[in-house]
Amino acid sequence: MNLKDINKEILECRKCPLEKTRNHVIVGEGPEDAPIMIIGEAPGRDEDFQGRPFVGKSGQLLDKILDACGFNRKEHVYISNILKCRPPGNRTPKPEEITVCKPWLMKQLELIDPKIIILLGATALKTLVGEEQRITRVRGEWLNWSGRPTMPVFHPSALLRNPELKRPTWEDYKKIVFKYRELVDSSHYSAHV
Ligand code: URA
C-alpha cells in the first residue's frame, strides 16, 4: 500500500456520522516523503468547502509561519489532521470520532515516515502523546512519538484569538528549523532563523 492507495480509501470512508454532513473528506496535502508532518485537529468550514487542509484564516497564518521557517507544502511538510471530516459547527472532535479516524492518520504516518512531527494544539497532542498532556505546559518541548522528535505548538487559531502567543510560538518554530538542519538538511535556508 502506498499513500495514494490509503488516501483513496480515506476519501471513501463512511465509518462515522460525519460522512453525512461533510462536503469533502480532507485527506491531507504534501509530498509522500515529506521530512516534516504537521498534524492539526479537524477541517473547518473553508477546508470542507475546498477539500484541502488549512486553507482558512488559520491556514494562512500557518503558511506565513512556515514561510518564515523556509518551509512549504510542496517540498517540506505534509499537513494532515486528527479527523479527516469537518465536525458540524467546528465543534471539538468527539472521542468516538477520534477513535474511528485515528487509524487513518497512523497509516499516513507509517507511509510518510517523517523525521519530525509538529502537533498543532491540544487535540493533536492528546491524541498522539496522551490524554494527560497539556499544550500550555509542554509546547516548545521536544517529545517523542514512535522514536521521532515531536514538537507540540499552539494551534494557529489560538494565535489568532490571542496574539500574545505569537512570540513564544515563534521560539518553538525556531527549534524546529534547528532540528531540521540537524536531521535533514544542514544547509536549509530560512530568512529569519
Ligand atoms: N484547523 C485544523 O485543525 N485543521 C484544518 O485543516 C483547518 C483548521
mmCIF file of C-alpha atoms and ligand atoms in Angstrom:
data_model
loop_
_atom_site.group_PDB
_atom_site.id
_atom_site.type_symbol
_atom_site.label_atom_id
_atom_site.label_comp_id
_atom_site.label_asym_id
_atom_site.label_seq_id
_atom_site.Cartn_x
_atom_site.Cartn_y
_atom_site.Cartn_z
ATOM 1 C CA MET A 1 0.000 0.000 0.000
ATOM 2 C CA ASN A 2 1.264 3.469 -0.758
ATOM 3 C CA LEU A 3 -0.028 6.829 0.368
ATOM 4 C CA LYS A 4 -2.168 7.279 -2.740
ATOM 5 C CA ASP A 5 -3.980 3.978 -2.056
ATOM 6 C CA ILE A 6 -4.629 4.872 1.569
ATOM 7 C CA ASN A 7 -5.803 8.367 0.720
ATOM 8 C CA LYS A 8 -8.203 6.877 -1.828
ATOM 9 C CA GLU A 9 -9.663 4.673 0.907
ATOM 10 C CA ILE A 10 -9.945 7.642 3.257
ATOM 11 C CA LEU A 11 -11.865 9.570 0.595
ATOM 12 C CA GLU A 12 -14.488 6.822 0.617
ATOM 13 C CA CYS A 13 -14.673 6.429 4.408
ATOM 14 C CA ARG A 14 -18.130 6.008 5.914
ATOM 15 C CA LYS A 15 -17.087 4.829 9.364
ATOM 16 C CA CYS A 16 -18.708 7.661 11.334
ATOM 17 C CA PRO A 17 -21.713 10.008 11.106
ATOM 18 C CA LEU A 18 -19.561 12.913 9.869
ATOM 19 C CA GLU A 19 -19.870 11.375 6.406
ATOM 20 C CA LYS A 20 -23.446 12.684 6.331
ATOM 21 C CA THR A 21 -22.604 16.332 6.974
ATOM 22 C CA ARG A 22 -19.301 16.702 5.136
ATOM 23 C CA ASN A 23 -18.829 18.223 1.696
ATOM 24 C CA HIS A 24 -15.308 16.867 1.298
ATOM 25 C CA VAL A 25 -13.026 14.406 3.033
ATOM 26 C CA ILE A 26 -9.741 16.202 3.615
ATOM 27 C CA VAL A 27 -7.018 13.571 3.453
ATOM 28 C CA GLY A 28 -4.011 15.870 3.684
ATOM 29 C CA GLU A 29 -1.521 17.580 1.443
ATOM 30 C CA GLY A 30 2.205 17.454 0.771
ATOM 31 C CA PRO A 31 4.915 15.214 -0.644
ATOM 32 C CA GLU A 32 4.707 11.471 0.082
ATOM 33 C CA ASP A 33 8.190 11.542 1.564
ATOM 34 C CA ALA A 34 7.834 14.816 3.474
ATOM 35 C CA PRO A 35 10.517 15.196 6.150
ATOM 36 C CA ILE A 36 8.036 17.025 8.393
ATOM 37 C CA MET A 37 4.462 16.021 9.191
ATOM 38 C CA ILE A 38 2.108 18.608 10.647
ATOM 39 C CA ILE A 39 -0.984 17.367 12.435
ATOM 40 C CA GLY A 40 -3.960 19.631 13.134
ATOM 41 C CA GLU A 41 -7.349 18.928 14.703
ATOM 42 C CA ALA A 42 -10.050 18.723 12.043
ATOM 43 C CA PRO A 43 -11.074 20.568 8.890
ATOM 44 C CA GLY A 44 -13.099 23.737 9.333
ATOM 45 C CA ARG A 45 -15.671 25.348 7.076
ATOM 46 C CA ASP A 46 -13.235 26.618 4.430
ATOM 47 C CA GLU A 47 -11.418 23.290 4.281
ATOM 48 C CA ASP A 48 -14.705 21.395 3.988
ATOM 49 C CA PHE A 49 -15.689 23.602 1.034
ATOM 50 C CA GLN A 50 -12.352 23.395 -0.761
ATOM 51 C CA GLY A 51 -11.235 19.866 0.113
ATOM 52 C CA ARG A 52 -7.779 20.991 1.260
ATOM 53 C CA PRO A 53 -6.299 21.256 4.779
ATOM 54 C CA PHE A 54 -5.590 24.602 6.422
ATOM 55 C CA VAL A 55 -6.854 26.985 3.754
ATOM 56 C CA GLY A 56 -8.873 29.308 6.034
ATOM 57 C CA LYS A 57 -7.532 32.031 8.360
ATOM 58 C CA SER A 58 -5.581 29.530 10.498
ATOM 59 C CA GLY A 59 -4.077 28.036 7.367
ATOM 60 C CA GLN A 60 -2.980 31.412 6.053
ATOM 61 C CA LEU A 61 -1.214 32.104 9.336
ATOM 62 C CA LEU A 62 0.347 28.640 9.289
ATOM 63 C CA ASP A 63 1.656 29.253 5.758
ATOM 64 C CA LYS A 64 3.209 32.551 6.892
ATOM 65 C CA ILE A 65 4.968 30.835 9.788
ATOM 66 C CA LEU A 66 6.176 28.012 7.540
ATOM 67 C CA ASP A 67 7.434 30.544 5.027
ATOM 68 C CA ALA A 68 9.418 32.332 7.748
ATOM 69 C CA CYS A 69 10.989 28.955 8.564
ATOM 70 C CA GLY A 70 11.855 28.375 4.898
ATOM 71 C CA PHE A 71 9.330 25.535 4.646
ATOM 72 C CA ASN A 72 6.492 24.988 2.160
ATOM 73 C CA ARG A 73 3.788 22.433 1.396
ATOM 74 C CA LYS A 74 5.408 21.286 -1.848
ATOM 75 C CA GLU A 75 8.809 20.261 -0.516
ATOM 76 C CA HIS A 76 8.978 20.071 3.256
ATOM 77 C CA VAL A 77 5.690 19.399 5.029
ATOM 78 C CA TYR A 78 2.770 17.031 4.783
ATOM 79 C CA ILE A 79 -0.262 18.532 6.520
ATOM 80 C CA SER A 80 -2.957 16.279 7.909
ATOM 81 C CA ASN A 81 -5.499 16.267 10.705
ATOM 82 C CA ILE A 82 -6.724 14.001 13.507
ATOM 83 C CA LEU A 83 -10.175 13.976 11.861
ATOM 84 C CA LYS A 84 -10.492 13.942 8.091
ATOM 85 C CA CYS A 85 -14.037 15.351 8.068
ATOM 86 C CA ARG A 86 -15.421 18.554 9.496
ATOM 87 C CA PRO A 87 -17.373 18.322 12.758
ATOM 88 C CA PRO A 88 -20.533 20.428 12.244
ATOM 89 C CA GLY A 89 -20.132 23.972 13.543
ATOM 90 C CA ASN A 90 -16.423 23.326 14.097
ATOM 91 C CA ARG A 91 -17.087 21.717 17.470
ATOM 92 C CA THR A 92 -14.284 19.788 19.153
ATOM 93 C CA PRO A 93 -13.944 16.218 17.845
ATOM 94 C CA LYS A 94 -15.775 13.601 19.927
ATOM 95 C CA PRO A 95 -13.692 10.787 21.463
ATOM 96 C CA GLU A 96 -15.552 8.186 19.369
ATOM 97 C CA GLU A 97 -14.812 10.143 16.165
ATOM 98 C CA ILE A 98 -11.125 10.246 17.078
ATOM 99 C CA THR A 99 -11.097 6.511 17.818
ATOM 100 C CA VAL A 100 -12.597 5.716 14.410
ATOM 101 C CA CYS A 101 -10.463 8.168 12.421
ATOM 102 C CA LYS A 102 -7.075 7.760 14.147
ATOM 103 C CA PRO A 103 -6.069 4.573 12.272
ATOM 104 C CA TRP A 104 -6.074 6.586 9.015
ATOM 105 C CA LEU A 105 -3.555 9.007 10.469
ATOM 106 C CA MET A 106 -1.444 6.127 11.794
ATOM 107 C CA LYS A 107 -1.248 4.660 8.284
ATOM 108 C CA GLN A 108 -0.305 8.047 6.836
ATOM 109 C CA LEU A 109 2.423 8.460 9.461
ATOM 110 C CA GLU A 110 3.787 4.992 8.735
ATOM 111 C CA LEU A 111 3.935 5.618 4.973
ATOM 112 C CA ILE A 112 5.239 9.186 5.044
ATOM 113 C CA ASP A 113 7.700 8.231 7.793
ATOM 114 C CA PRO A 114 8.551 11.841 8.689
ATOM 115 C CA LYS A 115 11.755 12.796 10.501
ATOM 116 C CA ILE A 116 9.974 15.474 12.541
ATOM 117 C CA ILE A 117 6.361 15.791 13.713
ATOM 118 C CA ILE A 118 4.594 19.047 14.602
ATOM 119 C CA LEU A 119 1.414 18.808 16.687
ATOM 120 C CA LEU A 120 -0.888 21.793 16.344
ATOM 121 C CA GLY A 121 -2.871 22.285 19.531
ATOM 122 C CA ALA A 122 -4.383 20.188 22.288
ATOM 123 C CA THR A 123 -6.345 17.633 20.251
ATOM 124 C CA ALA A 124 -3.315 16.538 18.219
ATOM 125 C CA LEU A 125 -1.151 16.477 21.361
ATOM 126 C CA LYS A 126 -3.598 14.425 23.427
ATOM 127 C CA THR A 127 -4.409 12.018 20.611
ATOM 128 C CA LEU A 128 -0.798 11.223 19.781
ATOM 129 C CA VAL A 129 1.034 11.592 23.072
ATOM 130 C CA GLY A 130 -1.548 11.128 25.842
ATOM 131 C CA GLU A 131 -4.791 12.456 27.307
ATOM 132 C CA GLU A 132 -2.943 13.772 30.363
ATOM 133 C CA GLN A 133 -0.813 16.180 28.282
ATOM 134 C CA ARG A 134 -1.454 19.934 28.452
ATOM 135 C CA ILE A 135 -0.495 22.095 25.475
ATOM 136 C CA THR A 136 0.205 25.119 27.723
ATOM 137 C CA ARG A 137 2.701 23.047 29.704
ATOM 138 C CA VAL A 138 4.566 21.099 27.009
ATOM 139 C CA ARG A 139 4.512 23.373 23.967
ATOM 140 C CA GLY A 140 8.008 24.127 22.767
ATOM 141 C CA GLU A 141 9.410 20.950 24.346
ATOM 142 C CA TRP A 142 10.628 18.074 22.208
ATOM 143 C CA LEU A 143 8.527 14.980 22.875
ATOM 144 C CA ASN A 144 8.919 11.558 21.334
ATOM 145 C CA TRP A 145 6.362 9.835 19.136
ATOM 146 C CA SER A 146 7.480 6.423 17.955
ATOM 147 C CA GLY A 147 11.136 7.426 18.011
ATOM 148 C CA ARG A 148 10.656 10.744 16.239
ATOM 149 C CA PRO A 149 11.219 14.221 17.614
ATOM 150 C CA THR A 150 7.738 15.658 18.076
ATOM 151 C CA MET A 151 7.080 19.314 18.790
ATOM 152 C CA PRO A 152 3.735 20.439 20.245
ATOM 153 C CA VAL A 153 2.900 24.064 19.434
ATOM 154 C CA PHE A 154 -0.163 26.253 19.905
ATOM 155 C CA HIS A 155 -2.745 25.809 17.153
ATOM 156 C CA PRO A 156 -2.710 28.797 14.745
ATOM 157 C CA SER A 157 -6.338 29.522 15.709
ATOM 158 C CA ALA A 158 -5.125 30.108 19.286
ATOM 159 C CA LEU A 159 -2.605 32.638 17.938
ATOM 160 C CA LEU A 160 -5.417 34.415 16.081
ATOM 161 C CA ARG A 161 -7.508 34.595 19.253
ATOM 162 C CA ASN A 162 -4.579 35.627 21.439
ATOM 163 C CA PRO A 163 -1.758 37.378 19.519
ATOM 164 C CA GLU A 164 0.424 37.375 22.662
ATOM 165 C CA LEU A 165 1.066 33.704 21.958
ATOM 166 C CA LYS A 166 2.773 34.541 18.663
ATOM 167 C CA ARG A 167 6.125 35.479 20.150
ATOM 168 C CA PRO A 168 6.640 32.327 22.267
ATOM 169 C CA THR A 169 5.333 30.225 19.368
ATOM 170 C CA TRP A 170 7.965 31.638 17.035
ATOM 171 C CA GLU A 171 10.611 30.418 19.508
ATOM 172 C CA ASP A 172 9.096 26.932 19.177
ATOM 173 C CA TYR A 173 9.274 27.018 15.369
ATOM 174 C CA LYS A 174 12.892 28.162 15.533
ATOM 175 C CA LYS A 175 13.664 24.957 17.428
ATOM 176 C CA ILE A 176 12.026 23.045 14.574
ATOM 177 C CA VAL A 177 14.262 24.778 11.997
ATOM 178 C CA PHE A 178 17.357 23.918 14.078
ATOM 179 C CA LYS A 179 16.224 20.288 14.329
ATOM 180 C CA TYR A 180 15.570 20.204 10.570
ATOM 181 C CA ARG A 181 19.131 21.387 9.917
ATOM 182 C CA GLU A 182 20.424 18.752 12.316
ATOM 183 C CA LEU A 183 18.423 15.801 10.922
ATOM 184 C CA VAL A 184 17.514 16.605 7.326
ATOM 185 C CA ASP A 185 19.447 19.388 5.617
ATOM 186 C CA SER A 186 22.311 21.219 7.303
ATOM 187 C CA SER A 187 22.233 23.942 4.644
ATOM 188 C CA HIS A 188 18.473 24.625 4.917
ATOM 189 C CA TYR A 189 17.831 28.304 4.252
ATOM 190 C CA SER A 190 15.461 30.412 6.263
ATOM 191 C CA ALA A 191 15.483 34.194 6.008
ATOM 192 C CA HIS A 192 14.613 34.554 9.690
ATOM 193 C CA VAL A 193 16.312 31.725 11.577
HETATM 194 N N1 URA B 1 -7.876 23.689 11.697
HETATM 195 C C1 URA B 1 -7.392 22.427 11.748
HETATM 196 O O1 URA B 1 -7.077 21.913 12.815
HETATM 197 N N2 URA B 1 -7.259 21.775 10.588
HETATM 198 C C2 URA B 1 -7.562 22.308 9.396
HETATM 199 O O2 URA B 1 -7.380 21.635 8.381
HETATM 200 C C3 URA B 1 -8.062 23.613 9.385
HETATM 201 C C4 URA B 1 -8.213 24.295 10.531
#
